[in-house]
Amino acid sequence: MQQPTSRPVTGASSGPAVAVLSSTAEPPKRPVPVGYRDVLRVPCAARLLAGTLIGRLPNGMAPLAIVIGAHSSGAAVSAALAAMYLVASAVGGPLIGRLADRYGQTLPFSAATVLSTAALVGVAVGPQHPWWAMAGVAVAGAAKPPLEAGLRALFGTGSFMPSRAHKRTALSLEAAAQEMIYVVGPLLVAGIVMLSSAFAALVATAALGAAGTALVVTTPASRTWTTVRLRRSDWRGPLRSPQLRGLYVAMVGVGIPLGALTPLAVSAAAEYGTPWLSGALPAVLSLGAVVGGLLYGARLWPGTAVQHLIVLSSTFAGGWLLITVAASPTTALAGTVVPGLVMAPLLGVAFAVTGDLAPAGTATEAQALLVAALDVGCAAGAAAAGLAPTTGLLPAGAAGAALILVTARRRLSVNARRPPLPVS
């Protein structure tokens, strides 16, 4: 709002000027909603989004391709290899993100892609030995470039997006679109294996990852992106922020039901005698996330980003309760609808809050650590579901996340480095 200003007004007489207040003050303007078309019209935005989605297809393809390729070595070995890929990615992503924060995205992402691609191809064409596969999978996962974190650093910081409303909508769109990776990726692997072989599926996984990364790093916005250079760096990076540490722990809890759902879906399919349920449950969750993310980002909602985070995490936890009492495939599918609708908005807001809390010079690493926290939660959930296949794991992990966020809500709101995204 403009402040009233004083101005001298002189009459015909020679007396002193009289100060009066101007009445030109305007009422505050309501935020103008920004649509998805507005975001995609921003130069390089559509190309960055497409490149990131293509480059991240290995997230949805590699675990299944690895399991199928190593099937002859036994179920235990193939499962261990798939888990190793996720754990290695959780370790390597933040380290590559730190390099991107220091030196820009082009060199770290390009070098990492070459190494990850070579490792996956090496697993496919190399000796069919568990130790060779283990080494190749570990390198492929650790060197996988954190394109997701890089995109969110571009969308959520700096001057790439023309306004904070654009940033909010862009992050919501990305959170919704990424769920298609986990629908399209496994279908691609299954189709390639049917038409060719597991070898071809691994090679295709590596090729798509390299192609998507190339599309991103050749984009002018990615090539010229820089962050704040610090004279003195802290080896802890974003972890020096207690608020971010709390948020990361909460995201581990969010990841637990996401990782546990697939093995639990396999158990439910066997229990009900419906093999299709093992794929239908994760698919419904992902498709629900696409719908929920698009609906959430299409309009402005009252409240701050932190308030949204608490409401969404609580709804996510409560949404899993139905599946714990499911007595048929239909009710089991219905039990994934609410968590699916809430999942993408929850993750989108979590990444937005991370951008607000990230210390200067750590934008990409902070986002990569949030992805790593989710991956750790997924791995823990999958392992727990394998040892104790009970649906109680689903609401339990999510409830822990909601409790952490409720407890830390004041610190998250007060200590944010920048104000939360405008959502009202």
Tab-separated table of C-alpha atoms in Angstrom:
chain	number	residue	atom	x	y	z
A	1	MET	CA	0.000	0.000	0.000
A	2	GLN	CA	1.312	3.473	-0.785
A	3	GLN	CA	1.846	5.718	2.226
A	4	PRO	CA	0.107	9.134	2.302
A	5	THR	CA	2.525	11.842	1.244
A	6	SER	CA	2.567	15.519	2.198
A	7	ARG	CA	2.872	18.203	-0.422
A	8	PRO	CA	2.951	21.999	-0.163
A	9	VAL	CA	-0.020	23.806	-1.665
A	10	THR	CA	0.323	27.519	-2.302
A	11	GLY	CA	-2.489	29.973	-2.826
A	12	ALA	CA	-2.583	33.391	-4.387
A	13	SER	CA	-1.491	35.080	-1.158
A	14	SER	CA	2.075	35.352	-0.069
A	15	GLY	CA	1.398	33.493	3.206
A	16	PRO	CA	3.180	30.267	4.249
A	17	ALA	CA	2.474	27.022	2.412
A	18	VAL	CA	0.026	24.636	4.103
A	19	ALA	CA	0.864	20.896	4.232
A	20	VAL	CA	-2.023	18.595	3.300
A	21	LEU	CA	-2.260	14.802	2.938
A	22	SER	CA	-2.760	13.209	-0.457
A	23	SER	CA	-5.716	10.853	-0.715
A	24	THR	CA	-4.203	8.677	-3.451
A	25	ALA	CA	-3.601	5.643	-1.209
A	26	GLU	CA	-4.784	2.416	-2.859
A	27	PRO	CA	-6.283	-0.608	-1.136
A	28	PRO	CA	-4.088	-3.750	-1.054
A	29	LYS	CA	-4.351	-5.964	-4.086
A	30	ARG	CA	-5.275	-9.622	-3.814
A	31	PRO	CA	-2.709	-12.055	-5.240
A	32	VAL	CA	-3.414	-12.895	-8.857
A	33	PRO	CA	-3.609	-16.672	-9.513
A	34	VAL	CA	-0.937	-17.988	-11.843
A	35	GLY	CA	-1.958	-20.877	-14.094
A	36	TYR	CA	0.091	-23.698	-15.547
A	37	ARG	CA	0.148	-21.999	-18.952
A	38	ASP	CA	1.727	-18.930	-17.346
A	39	VAL	CA	4.481	-21.117	-15.900
A	40	LEU	CA	5.132	-23.006	-19.128
A	41	ARG	CA	5.372	-19.717	-21.052
A	42	VAL	CA	8.417	-18.734	-18.996
A	43	PRO	CA	11.461	-19.184	-21.286
A	44	CYS	CA	13.097	-22.630	-20.857
A	45	ALA	CA	10.501	-23.803	-18.282
A	46	ALA	CA	8.777	-26.372	-20.521
A	47	ARG	CA	12.100	-27.737	-21.792
A	48	LEU	CA	13.512	-28.010	-18.283
A	49	LEU	CA	10.424	-29.805	-17.040
A	50	ALA	CA	10.403	-32.233	-19.987
A	51	GLY	CA	14.133	-32.917	-19.722
A	52	THR	CA	13.924	-33.522	-16.007
A	53	LEU	CA	11.021	-35.949	-16.378
A	54	ILE	CA	12.829	-37.905	-19.117
A	55	GLY	CA	16.098	-37.871	-17.213
A	56	ARG	CA	14.390	-39.164	-14.076
A	57	LEU	CA	12.660	-42.085	-15.792
A	58	PRO	CA	15.468	-44.331	-14.428
A	59	ASN	CA	13.965	-43.723	-10.978
A	60	GLY	CA	10.915	-45.682	-12.080
A	61	MET	CA	12.696	-48.038	-14.481
A	62	ALA	CA	16.028	-49.022	-12.939
A	63	PRO	CA	14.810	-50.896	-9.826
A	64	LEU	CA	12.468	-53.121	-11.859
A	65	ALA	CA	14.990	-53.589	-14.684
A	66	ILE	CA	17.658	-54.547	-12.144
A	67	VAL	CA	15.361	-57.054	-10.438
A	68	ILE	CA	14.426	-58.677	-13.755
A	69	GLY	CA	18.015	-58.694	-14.989
A	70	ALA	CA	19.328	-60.300	-11.786
A	71	HIS	CA	16.423	-62.726	-11.413
A	72	SER	CA	18.630	-65.706	-12.272
A	73	SER	CA	20.795	-64.927	-9.223
A	74	GLY	CA	17.840	-65.390	-6.882
A	75	ALA	CA	15.117	-63.207	-5.353
A	76	ALA	CA	17.265	-62.123	-2.390
A	77	VAL	CA	20.120	-60.917	-4.602
A	78	SER	CA	17.847	-59.067	-7.042
A	79	ALA	CA	15.972	-57.326	-4.206
A	80	ALA	CA	19.257	-56.342	-2.539
A	81	LEU	CA	20.511	-54.853	-5.808
A	82	ALA	CA	17.354	-52.764	-6.268
A	83	ALA	CA	17.617	-51.502	-2.675
A	84	MET	CA	21.301	-50.688	-3.191
A	85	TYR	CA	20.438	-48.512	-6.190
A	86	LEU	CA	18.053	-46.433	-4.045
A	87	VAL	CA	20.451	-46.141	-1.093
A	88	ALA	CA	23.377	-45.185	-3.355
A	89	SER	CA	21.205	-42.520	-4.983
A	90	ALA	CA	20.290	-41.131	-1.566
A	91	VAL	CA	24.006	-40.823	-0.730
A	92	GLY	CA	25.263	-39.501	-4.061
A	93	GLY	CA	22.478	-37.041	-4.875
A	94	PRO	CA	23.278	-34.492	-2.140
A	95	LEU	CA	27.017	-34.671	-2.909
A	96	ILE	CA	26.445	-33.934	-6.597
A	97	GLY	CA	23.986	-31.214	-5.547
A	98	ARG	CA	26.723	-29.606	-3.450
A	99	LEU	CA	29.020	-29.557	-6.481
A	100	ALA	CA	26.237	-27.977	-8.548
A	101	ASP	CA	25.805	-25.245	-5.930
A	102	ARG	CA	29.512	-24.456	-6.127
A	103	TYR	CA	30.299	-24.859	-9.826
A	104	GLY	CA	26.947	-24.672	-11.625
A	105	GLN	CA	24.862	-27.517	-12.987
A	106	THR	CA	26.523	-28.217	-16.326
A	107	LEU	CA	29.791	-29.928	-15.351
A	108	PRO	CA	28.629	-31.925	-12.284
A	109	PHE	CA	25.416	-33.170	-13.936
A	110	SER	CA	27.168	-34.044	-17.219
A	111	ALA	CA	30.036	-35.924	-15.582
A	112	ALA	CA	27.669	-37.766	-13.256
A	113	THR	CA	25.463	-38.824	-16.167
A	114	VAL	CA	28.399	-40.255	-18.115
A	115	LEU	CA	29.460	-42.290	-15.078
A	116	SER	CA	25.943	-43.475	-14.209
A	117	THR	CA	25.152	-44.410	-17.815
A	118	ALA	CA	28.410	-46.355	-18.210
A	119	ALA	CA	27.768	-48.215	-14.957
A	120	LEU	CA	24.251	-49.301	-15.985
A	121	VAL	CA	25.440	-50.449	-19.393
A	122	GLY	CA	28.288	-52.281	-17.642
A	123	VAL	CA	25.777	-54.149	-15.496
A	124	ALA	CA	23.894	-55.147	-18.636
A	125	VAL	CA	26.845	-56.306	-20.766
A	126	GLY	CA	29.355	-57.296	-18.070
A	127	PRO	CA	29.918	-60.625	-16.303
A	128	GLN	CA	26.786	-62.148	-14.816
A	129	HIS	CA	28.242	-62.180	-11.326
A	130	PRO	CA	26.600	-60.742	-8.183
A	131	TRP	CA	29.678	-58.772	-7.149
A	132	TRP	CA	30.027	-57.164	-10.583
A	133	ALA	CA	26.336	-56.265	-10.582
A	134	MET	CA	26.581	-54.903	-7.047
A	135	ALA	CA	29.477	-52.607	-7.912
A	136	GLY	CA	27.813	-51.396	-11.114
A	137	VAL	CA	24.462	-50.735	-9.439
A	138	ALA	CA	26.128	-48.851	-6.583
A	139	VAL	CA	28.013	-46.579	-9.011
A	140	ALA	CA	24.944	-46.071	-11.211
A	141	GLY	CA	22.821	-45.028	-8.233
A	142	ALA	CA	25.437	-42.821	-6.581
A	143	ALA	CA	26.280	-41.018	-9.831
A	144	LYS	CA	22.665	-40.448	-10.915
A	145	PRO	CA	22.425	-36.646	-11.243
A	146	PRO	CA	19.867	-34.971	-8.936
A	147	LEU	CA	17.836	-33.436	-11.754
A	148	GLU	CA	14.810	-33.113	-9.492
A	149	ALA	CA	16.744	-31.004	-6.983
A	150	GLY	CA	18.326	-28.973	-9.763
A	151	LEU	CA	14.951	-28.137	-11.285
A	152	ARG	CA	13.507	-27.117	-7.931
A	153	ALA	CA	16.546	-24.945	-7.253
A	154	LEU	CA	15.920	-23.216	-10.584
A	155	PHE	CA	12.165	-22.901	-10.077
A	156	GLY	CA	12.259	-21.945	-6.401
A	157	THR	CA	15.198	-19.563	-6.134
A	158	GLY	CA	16.716	-16.657	-7.970
A	159	SER	CA	14.933	-14.730	-10.687
A	160	PHE	CA	14.065	-17.568	-13.085
A	161	MET	CA	10.348	-17.331	-12.290
A	162	PRO	CA	8.906	-13.804	-12.519
A	163	SER	CA	7.044	-13.971	-9.186
A	164	ARG	CA	6.632	-16.115	-6.095
A	165	ALA	CA	3.157	-17.051	-7.328
A	166	HIS	CA	4.840	-18.476	-10.444
A	167	LYS	CA	7.263	-20.394	-8.243
A	168	ARG	CA	4.447	-21.905	-6.208
A	169	THR	CA	2.549	-23.052	-9.296
A	170	ALA	CA	5.730	-24.359	-10.945
A	171	LEU	CA	6.632	-26.459	-7.906
A	172	SER	CA	3.091	-27.851	-7.726
A	173	LEU	CA	3.186	-28.756	-11.415
A	174	GLU	CA	6.547	-30.497	-11.030
A	175	ALA	CA	5.402	-32.448	-7.967
A	176	ALA	CA	2.343	-33.702	-9.861
A	177	ALA	CA	4.173	-34.483	-13.097
A	178	GLN	CA	6.910	-36.482	-11.394
A	179	GLU	CA	4.407	-39.143	-10.331
A	180	MET	CA	4.016	-40.159	-13.963
A	181	ILE	CA	7.587	-41.467	-13.756
A	182	TYR	CA	6.432	-44.264	-11.481
A	183	VAL	CA	3.539	-45.133	-13.794
A	184	VAL	CA	5.318	-44.885	-17.151
A	185	GLY	CA	8.710	-46.229	-16.017
A	186	PRO	CA	7.646	-49.748	-14.954
A	187	LEU	CA	5.363	-50.035	-17.992
A	188	LEU	CA	8.273	-49.196	-20.277
A	189	VAL	CA	10.470	-51.818	-18.626
A	190	ALA	CA	7.746	-54.466	-18.880
A	191	GLY	CA	7.145	-53.656	-22.537
A	192	ILE	CA	10.839	-53.703	-23.470
A	193	VAL	CA	11.399	-57.004	-21.660
A	194	MET	CA	8.433	-58.553	-23.463
A	195	LEU	CA	9.624	-57.339	-26.865
A	196	SER	CA	13.341	-57.852	-26.288
A	197	SER	CA	15.196	-58.634	-23.049
A	198	ALA	CA	16.215	-57.425	-19.596
A	199	PHE	CA	19.524	-56.359	-21.176
A	200	ALA	CA	17.642	-54.027	-23.530
A	201	ALA	CA	15.609	-52.635	-20.612
A	202	LEU	CA	18.781	-51.684	-18.708
A	203	VAL	CA	20.327	-50.087	-21.797
A	204	ALA	CA	17.116	-48.145	-22.498
A	205	THR	CA	17.077	-46.978	-18.868
A	206	ALA	CA	20.613	-45.660	-19.196
A	207	ALA	CA	19.893	-44.013	-22.561
A	208	LEU	CA	16.790	-42.183	-21.339
A	209	GLY	CA	18.622	-40.897	-18.281
A	210	ALA	CA	21.444	-39.550	-20.437
A	211	ALA	CA	19.059	-37.989	-22.976
A	212	GLY	CA	17.033	-36.193	-20.320
A	213	THR	CA	20.122	-34.840	-18.589
A	214	ALA	CA	21.512	-33.608	-21.904
A	215	LEU	CA	18.256	-31.775	-22.554
A	216	VAL	CA	18.514	-30.065	-19.154
A	217	VAL	CA	22.195	-29.085	-19.116
A	218	THR	CA	22.032	-27.604	-22.635
A	219	THR	CA	19.199	-25.301	-21.587
A	220	PRO	CA	20.405	-21.680	-21.232
A	221	ALA	CA	18.773	-21.320	-17.822
A	222	SER	CA	20.657	-24.357	-16.492
A	223	ARG	CA	23.963	-23.388	-18.099
A	224	THR	CA	23.912	-19.900	-16.599
A	225	TRP	CA	22.454	-20.800	-13.190
A	226	THR	CA	24.621	-19.775	-10.248
A	227	THR	CA	24.099	-19.579	-6.533
A	228	VAL	CA	25.570	-17.455	-3.768
A	229	ARG	CA	29.306	-18.008	-3.403
A	230	LEU	CA	30.347	-18.125	0.242
A	231	ARG	CA	33.795	-17.153	1.445
A	232	ARG	CA	33.654	-19.738	4.200
A	233	SER	CA	31.731	-22.947	3.682
A	234	ASP	CA	30.381	-25.290	6.342
A	235	TRP	CA	30.911	-28.980	5.606
A	236	ARG	CA	27.458	-29.696	7.071
A	237	GLY	CA	25.790	-27.683	4.313
A	238	PRO	CA	21.991	-27.503	4.788
A	239	LEU	CA	22.234	-29.859	7.770
A	240	ARG	CA	23.501	-26.994	9.891
A	241	SER	CA	19.903	-25.751	9.947
A	242	PRO	CA	17.940	-27.406	12.803
A	243	GLN	CA	14.697	-26.581	10.996
A	244	LEU	CA	15.801	-28.470	7.887
A	245	ARG	CA	17.027	-31.392	9.973
A	246	GLY	CA	13.565	-31.689	11.494
A	247	LEU	CA	11.927	-31.442	8.073
A	248	TYR	CA	14.199	-34.163	6.688
A	249	VAL	CA	13.362	-36.513	9.549
A	250	ALA	CA	9.677	-35.885	8.907
A	251	MET	CA	10.143	-36.745	5.220
A	252	VAL	CA	11.667	-40.087	6.214
A	253	GLY	CA	8.318	-40.798	7.859
A	254	VAL	CA	6.488	-39.760	4.687
A	255	GLY	CA	8.645	-42.154	2.675
A	256	ILE	CA	7.884	-45.182	4.872
A	257	PRO	CA	4.363	-45.847	3.535
A	258	LEU	CA	5.501	-45.097	-0.017
A	259	GLY	CA	8.172	-47.799	0.214
A	260	ALA	CA	6.013	-50.249	2.129
A	261	LEU	CA	3.068	-50.103	-0.267
A	262	THR	CA	4.609	-52.186	-3.080
A	263	PRO	CA	5.536	-55.270	-0.997
A	264	LEU	CA	2.245	-54.970	0.879
A	265	ALA	CA	0.407	-54.823	-2.454
A	266	VAL	CA	2.107	-58.064	-3.485
A	267	SER	CA	0.989	-59.674	-0.212
A	268	ALA	CA	-2.570	-58.373	-0.664
A	269	ALA	CA	-2.677	-59.724	-4.229
A	270	ALA	CA	-1.720	-63.163	-2.939
A	271	GLU	CA	-4.223	-62.964	-0.072
A	272	TYR	CA	-7.158	-62.004	-2.305
A	273	GLY	CA	-6.075	-64.150	-5.247
A	274	THR	CA	-5.953	-61.117	-7.567
A	275	PRO	CA	-2.475	-60.760	-9.158
A	276	TRP	CA	-3.390	-57.453	-10.787
A	277	LEU	CA	-3.697	-55.807	-7.365
A	278	SER	CA	0.092	-55.794	-6.885
A	279	GLY	CA	0.420	-53.240	-9.669
A	280	ALA	CA	-2.931	-51.531	-9.249
A	281	LEU	CA	-2.328	-50.238	-5.717
A	282	PRO	CA	0.891	-48.306	-6.527
A	283	ALA	CA	-0.653	-47.134	-9.815
A	284	VAL	CA	-3.754	-45.719	-8.080
A	285	LEU	CA	-1.515	-43.938	-5.575
A	286	SER	CA	0.584	-42.345	-8.335
A	287	LEU	CA	-2.373	-41.393	-10.531
A	288	GLY	CA	-4.128	-39.900	-7.507
A	289	ALA	CA	-1.004	-37.850	-6.823
A	290	VAL	CA	-1.061	-36.475	-10.371
A	291	VAL	CA	-4.698	-35.403	-9.988
A	292	GLY	CA	-4.227	-34.007	-6.490
A	293	GLY	CA	-1.111	-32.070	-7.411
A	294	LEU	CA	-2.743	-30.463	-10.425
A	295	LEU	CA	-5.866	-29.529	-8.444
A	296	TYR	CA	-3.794	-28.080	-5.610
A	297	GLY	CA	-1.613	-25.959	-7.869
A	298	ALA	CA	-4.523	-24.663	-9.944
A	299	ARG	CA	-5.745	-22.201	-7.325
A	300	LEU	CA	-4.685	-20.157	-4.314
A	301	TRP	CA	-5.413	-21.578	-0.884
A	302	PRO	CA	-5.606	-19.686	2.421
A	303	GLY	CA	-2.821	-20.022	4.957
A	304	THR	CA	0.971	-20.167	4.880
A	305	ALA	CA	3.143	-22.861	3.347
A	306	VAL	CA	3.960	-24.287	6.788
A	307	GLN	CA	0.269	-24.487	7.694
A	308	HIS	CA	-0.362	-26.323	4.430
A	309	LEU	CA	2.476	-28.721	5.255
A	310	ILE	CA	0.899	-29.619	8.598
A	311	VAL	CA	-2.633	-30.040	7.233
A	312	LEU	CA	-1.459	-32.127	4.278
A	313	SER	CA	0.793	-34.382	6.365
A	314	SER	CA	-2.000	-34.991	8.863
A	315	THR	CA	-4.436	-35.826	6.046
A	316	PHE	CA	-1.829	-38.088	4.474
A	317	ALA	CA	-1.495	-40.033	7.738
A	318	GLY	CA	-5.248	-40.285	8.307
A	319	GLY	CA	-5.860	-41.268	4.707
A	320	TRP	CA	-4.054	-44.587	5.201
A	321	LEU	CA	-6.427	-45.778	7.910
A	322	LEU	CA	-8.998	-47.142	5.460
A	323	ILE	CA	-6.561	-49.603	3.927
A	324	THR	CA	-5.792	-51.060	7.358
A	325	VAL	CA	-9.373	-52.333	7.602
A	326	ALA	CA	-9.765	-53.288	3.925
A	327	ALA	CA	-11.536	-56.608	3.410
A	328	SER	CA	-11.540	-56.767	-0.389
A	329	PRO	CA	-9.537	-55.557	-3.403
A	330	THR	CA	-12.066	-52.756	-3.908
A	331	THR	CA	-11.675	-51.343	-0.399
A	332	ALA	CA	-7.893	-51.760	-0.646
A	333	LEU	CA	-7.872	-49.633	-3.792
A	334	ALA	CA	-10.174	-47.085	-2.147
A	335	GLY	CA	-7.731	-46.919	0.753
A	336	THR	CA	-5.033	-45.447	-1.491
A	337	VAL	CA	-7.168	-42.691	-3.016
A	338	VAL	CA	-6.890	-40.077	-0.237
A	339	PRO	CA	-3.139	-40.579	0.365
A	340	GLY	CA	-2.614	-40.364	-3.382
A	341	LEU	CA	-4.554	-37.115	-3.755
A	342	VAL	CA	-2.591	-35.544	-0.887
A	343	MET	CA	0.874	-36.902	-1.697
A	344	ALA	CA	1.946	-34.560	-4.512
A	345	PRO	CA	0.713	-31.369	-2.767
A	346	LEU	CA	2.500	-32.505	0.402
A	347	LEU	CA	5.781	-33.048	-1.418
A	348	GLY	CA	5.419	-29.844	-3.421
A	349	VAL	CA	4.933	-27.751	-0.269
A	350	ALA	CA	7.799	-29.596	1.475
A	351	PHE	CA	10.150	-28.625	-1.351
A	352	ALA	CA	8.874	-25.041	-1.221
A	353	VAL	CA	9.551	-24.822	2.524
A	354	THR	CA	12.977	-26.363	1.960
A	355	GLY	CA	13.755	-23.606	-0.513
A	356	ASP	CA	12.738	-21.014	2.068
A	357	LEU	CA	14.865	-22.577	4.807
A	358	ALA	CA	17.945	-23.470	2.739
A	359	PRO	CA	21.032	-21.539	3.886
A	360	ALA	CA	22.605	-19.303	1.264
A	361	GLY	CA	24.581	-21.219	-1.339
A	362	THR	CA	22.954	-24.614	-0.667
A	363	ALA	CA	19.794	-24.532	-2.808
A	364	THR	CA	20.424	-27.702	-4.835
A	365	GLU	CA	21.973	-29.690	-1.986
A	366	ALA	CA	19.076	-28.830	0.334
A	367	GLN	CA	16.547	-30.123	-2.186
A	368	ALA	CA	18.654	-33.232	-2.871
A	369	LEU	CA	18.781	-34.009	0.845
A	370	LEU	CA	14.980	-33.907	0.981
A	371	VAL	CA	14.868	-36.429	-1.875
A	372	ALA	CA	17.433	-38.533	-0.007
A	373	ALA	CA	15.289	-38.459	3.139
A	374	LEU	CA	12.314	-39.727	1.142
A	375	ASP	CA	14.474	-42.468	-0.415
A	376	VAL	CA	15.694	-43.563	3.022
A	377	GLY	CA	12.097	-43.712	4.215
A	378	CYS	CA	11.099	-45.737	1.145
A	379	ALA	CA	13.932	-48.206	1.708
A	380	ALA	CA	13.047	-48.531	5.403
A	381	GLY	CA	9.367	-49.017	4.598
A	382	ALA	CA	10.101	-51.680	1.982
A	383	ALA	CA	12.402	-53.543	4.371
A	384	ALA	CA	9.922	-53.337	7.245
A	385	ALA	CA	7.069	-54.548	5.042
A	386	GLY	CA	9.195	-57.492	3.949
A	387	LEU	CA	9.890	-58.502	7.542
A	388	ALA	CA	6.425	-57.745	8.955
A	389	PRO	CA	3.822	-57.419	6.178
A	390	THR	CA	1.191	-55.415	8.045
A	391	THR	CA	-0.764	-52.455	6.712
A	392	GLY	CA	-0.288	-50.724	10.055
A	393	LEU	CA	3.068	-49.536	8.721
A	394	LEU	CA	1.305	-47.194	6.319
A	395	PRO	CA	-0.407	-44.818	8.753
A	396	ALA	CA	2.287	-45.271	11.422
A	397	GLY	CA	5.142	-43.778	9.412
A	398	ALA	CA	3.011	-40.938	8.081
A	399	ALA	CA	1.678	-40.164	11.567
A	400	GLY	CA	5.245	-39.840	12.852
A	401	ALA	CA	5.956	-37.307	10.125
A	402	ALA	CA	2.847	-35.277	10.954
A	403	LEU	CA	3.740	-35.264	14.653
A	404	ILE	CA	7.239	-33.958	13.939
A	405	LEU	CA	5.896	-31.178	11.737
A	406	VAL	CA	3.244	-30.139	14.268
A	407	THR	CA	5.895	-29.985	16.987
A	408	ALA	CA	8.248	-27.909	14.831
A	409	ARG	CA	5.637	-25.627	13.253
A	410	ARG	CA	6.681	-22.468	15.113
A	411	ARG	CA	10.357	-22.834	14.249
A	412	LEU	CA	9.573	-23.615	10.624
A	413	SER	CA	7.452	-20.456	10.360
A	414	VAL	CA	9.645	-18.029	12.297
A	415	ASN	CA	13.095	-19.079	11.160
A	416	ALA	CA	12.522	-19.353	7.425
A	417	ARG	CA	15.245	-17.459	5.595
A	418	ARG	CA	12.642	-16.007	3.272
A	419	PRO	CA	8.907	-15.591	3.757
A	420	PRO	CA	6.728	-18.551	2.706
A	421	LEU	CA	5.221	-18.682	-0.745
A	422	PRO	CA	2.074	-16.570	-1.101
A	423	VAL	CA	-0.925	-18.879	-0.903
A	424	SER	CA	-3.693	-16.534	0.146
